[in-house]
Amino acid sequence: MEKNGNESKQFYHDCLLKYIFVSNPFFMPFKCSLPNCRIFLIALFTILYCTNSTAQDTIRITDFGYKPGSLQNAVAYVKQALELCKTKKHPVLVFPKGRYDFWPQDCAEKKYYESNTVVIPFRRCPILIEKQHGLIVDGMDADFVCHDRLQPITIDSSTEITIKNMQIDWDIPLNAQARVAAVTDQYIDLAINTKESPYTIENNKLVFAGEGWKSPWWDAMEFDKDTKLIVPGTGDASCLGRGFDRYKAVEVQPGLVRLLFTFTRKPAVGNYLVLRHSTRDHAGCFIFNSSNISLDHINIYQTAGLGVLSQYSANLRFHAVNCIPNPKKNRFFCGHDDGLHFSNCKGNIEVDHCRFQALMDDPINVHGTSVKIIQLIDKHHLICQFMHEQSIGMHWASTGDTINFIENQSMSSLGIAIADSFQLTDSIHFVIGFKQEIPVALVPGNALENLSQTPNVHIQHCYFGSNRARGILVSTPGKVVIENNVFESSGSAILIAGDANEWYESGAVKDVLIRNNTFNDPCLSSLYQFCEGIISICPSIPQPNIAKPFHRNILIENNLFHPFDFPVLYAKSTFGLQFSNNTIQRSYRFQPFHYRKYMITLEASKKATITGNILKGDVLGKNIQLLSMPTNELKLDMHQGISIAGNGTFL
């Protein structure tokens, strides 16, 4: 019987399947029927096609002739590879495992105004991912070694970018360290690794000289040689005491420097001083005007400023991004400043399984930028000014953004409006227009914040070691969850701030959950700005108004605290604060020193609840101080053994 065309094709197709699956002994154990064989073959061809397609989209730096470990500048090779990536549908840029060196030569030089970073004419960008989509950069556990002052990775105006599996470091870092070799009443001797931190002595002062730069030493942090903790009670008071900068330096021998001075505080012999010099002029990674960015399994050992700065970006994920000292180099320091810094971002920020140790500023900082009103032009237009020298030049608002008007003395909202226009007049000033009329109560000196540039934040399973300042700073009205972390910060573990008076970092919180965390005894072992408790809710409000609290709905529950000192919680200008079902167990490792002598201090707050907490050991204080608020604004569980200070009242 004659077959038509389609039947004929199917007949020959089935014959081919029979030959492959019946005649071939490899497939005989599967005993496939023709329909199943057909499905299997289609799946097999699909896998092979996809594998081949992915292979075609994979680009290796070594394909361009770069040899890892050669110490050759990799910048030009990376540029070629990134251009080729733009021609691929699913580009994967691979750095085969090894060492890759990055020098300023051949770097793209970009004009960026970077938040909390000094303003310089341009940033050097050896790896510039600009206007790309769907790119994966896989370092394959490679070592990225940087030279001079530069910004290793920049992601600009891009989407769906993944960076993973790499280490970032400097051979000659932008911090230095010295072992305390001798201490007397007349001098301190410091042993310095001259290969890692070359130095000179100029006008009797210690000056470090690196690859293309030179900078004088200006401060120090003391780290215990055994625990690698910042020595308690030192902090920003300086481990060498006030007036230490009047020292005179002489070189006893190469690598041994004598500091001549009657230091009012002396470090311990054998401990290490992290000698802070230079400034914050480049981030380790800068994510700008981008969305859906993922960083995964990256060790940031050193930077020329903030570790990862995310600015005006959305939907960011950080998994196993570690800002820690390089364990192979016996370093006691990590980055020059913050670890993960988020300025004016939106969408969702997720941080999980990250580690932070020995940073010279805060591990995580999430905030917006407040601006000051300089002049009311008319009922719809304002002239405003960026107030902090390291937060200028930003495209602060776009049409359609929701803007909050703030009375900066009480930090109360005077109303909101929708932005209609935005125009920078210079790097410091701008004109902004609104669809609605501005509030009649608004006057020059008040402030604005952009509510459209505010993210949700989820931080979990992270370790916050002994860093120079605090642990987490968070100022955003989005939903915030901080859970299952371990804190050993030398200052406050968590700071919820917000202001339009000092740093101009905005963001009154509306929904914060802090649960199932462990706060170990190194927390609050030194004083830094805003460190009023292990958890410090400390907005900069000159005249708090109890009728209009700044922060709202903060729930602190099921956490374990190991305080050695009095202050566990400080909260100013809050509504609906709950401190519940926490365990507070006294530690005796360090000596109490804090000027606050209360376990909990509440100031100008409403509807606070403290209930279900368990105190173990001789917890200091066991009391609550109320400032500028009546007792009926506090609901206190009478079974906790916590009293209101001053009258011994149990509520």
PDB file of C-alpha atoms in Angstrom, residues 15-32 37 40-41 44:
ATOM      1  CA  CYS A  15      13.191   2.987  11.073  1.00  0.00           C
ATOM      2  CA  LEU A  16      15.999   5.299  12.175  1.00  0.00           C
ATOM      3  CA  LEU A  17      14.834   5.090  15.769  1.00  0.00           C
ATOM      4  CA  LYS A  18      14.743   1.294  15.567  1.00  0.00           C
ATOM      5  CA  TYR A  19      18.277   1.253  14.237  1.00  0.00           C
ATOM      6  CA  ILE A  20      19.542   3.584  16.986  1.00  0.00           C
ATOM      7  CA  PHE A  21      17.718   2.081  19.945  1.00  0.00           C
ATOM      8  CA  VAL A  22      17.372  -1.572  18.936  1.00  0.00           C
ATOM      9  CA  SER A  23      20.523  -2.284  16.957  1.00  0.00           C
ATOM     10  CA  ASN A  24      22.832  -0.257  19.197  1.00  0.00           C
ATOM     11  CA  PRO A  25      23.801  -2.324  22.249  1.00  0.00           C
ATOM     12  CA  PHE A  26      24.293   0.855  24.347  1.00  0.00           C
ATOM     13  CA  PHE A  27      20.533   1.494  24.360  1.00  0.00           C
ATOM     14  CA  MET A  28      19.373  -2.153  24.613  1.00  0.00           C
ATOM     15  CA  PRO A  29      19.031  -2.092  28.432  1.00  0.00           C
ATOM     16  CA  PHE A  30      16.470   0.719  28.153  1.00  0.00           C
ATOM     17  CA  LYS A  31      14.060  -1.410  25.991  1.00  0.00           C
ATOM     18  CA  CYS A  32      12.455   1.722  24.549  1.00  0.00           C
ATOM     19  CA  CYS A  37      12.414   6.450  21.952  1.00  0.00           C
ATOM     20  CA  PHE A  40      14.132  10.401  24.379  1.00  0.00           C
ATOM     21  CA  LEU A  41      15.809  11.319  21.117  1.00  0.00           C
ATOM     22  CA  LEU A  44      18.772  14.222  23.777  1.00  0.00           C
TER      23      LEU A  44
END
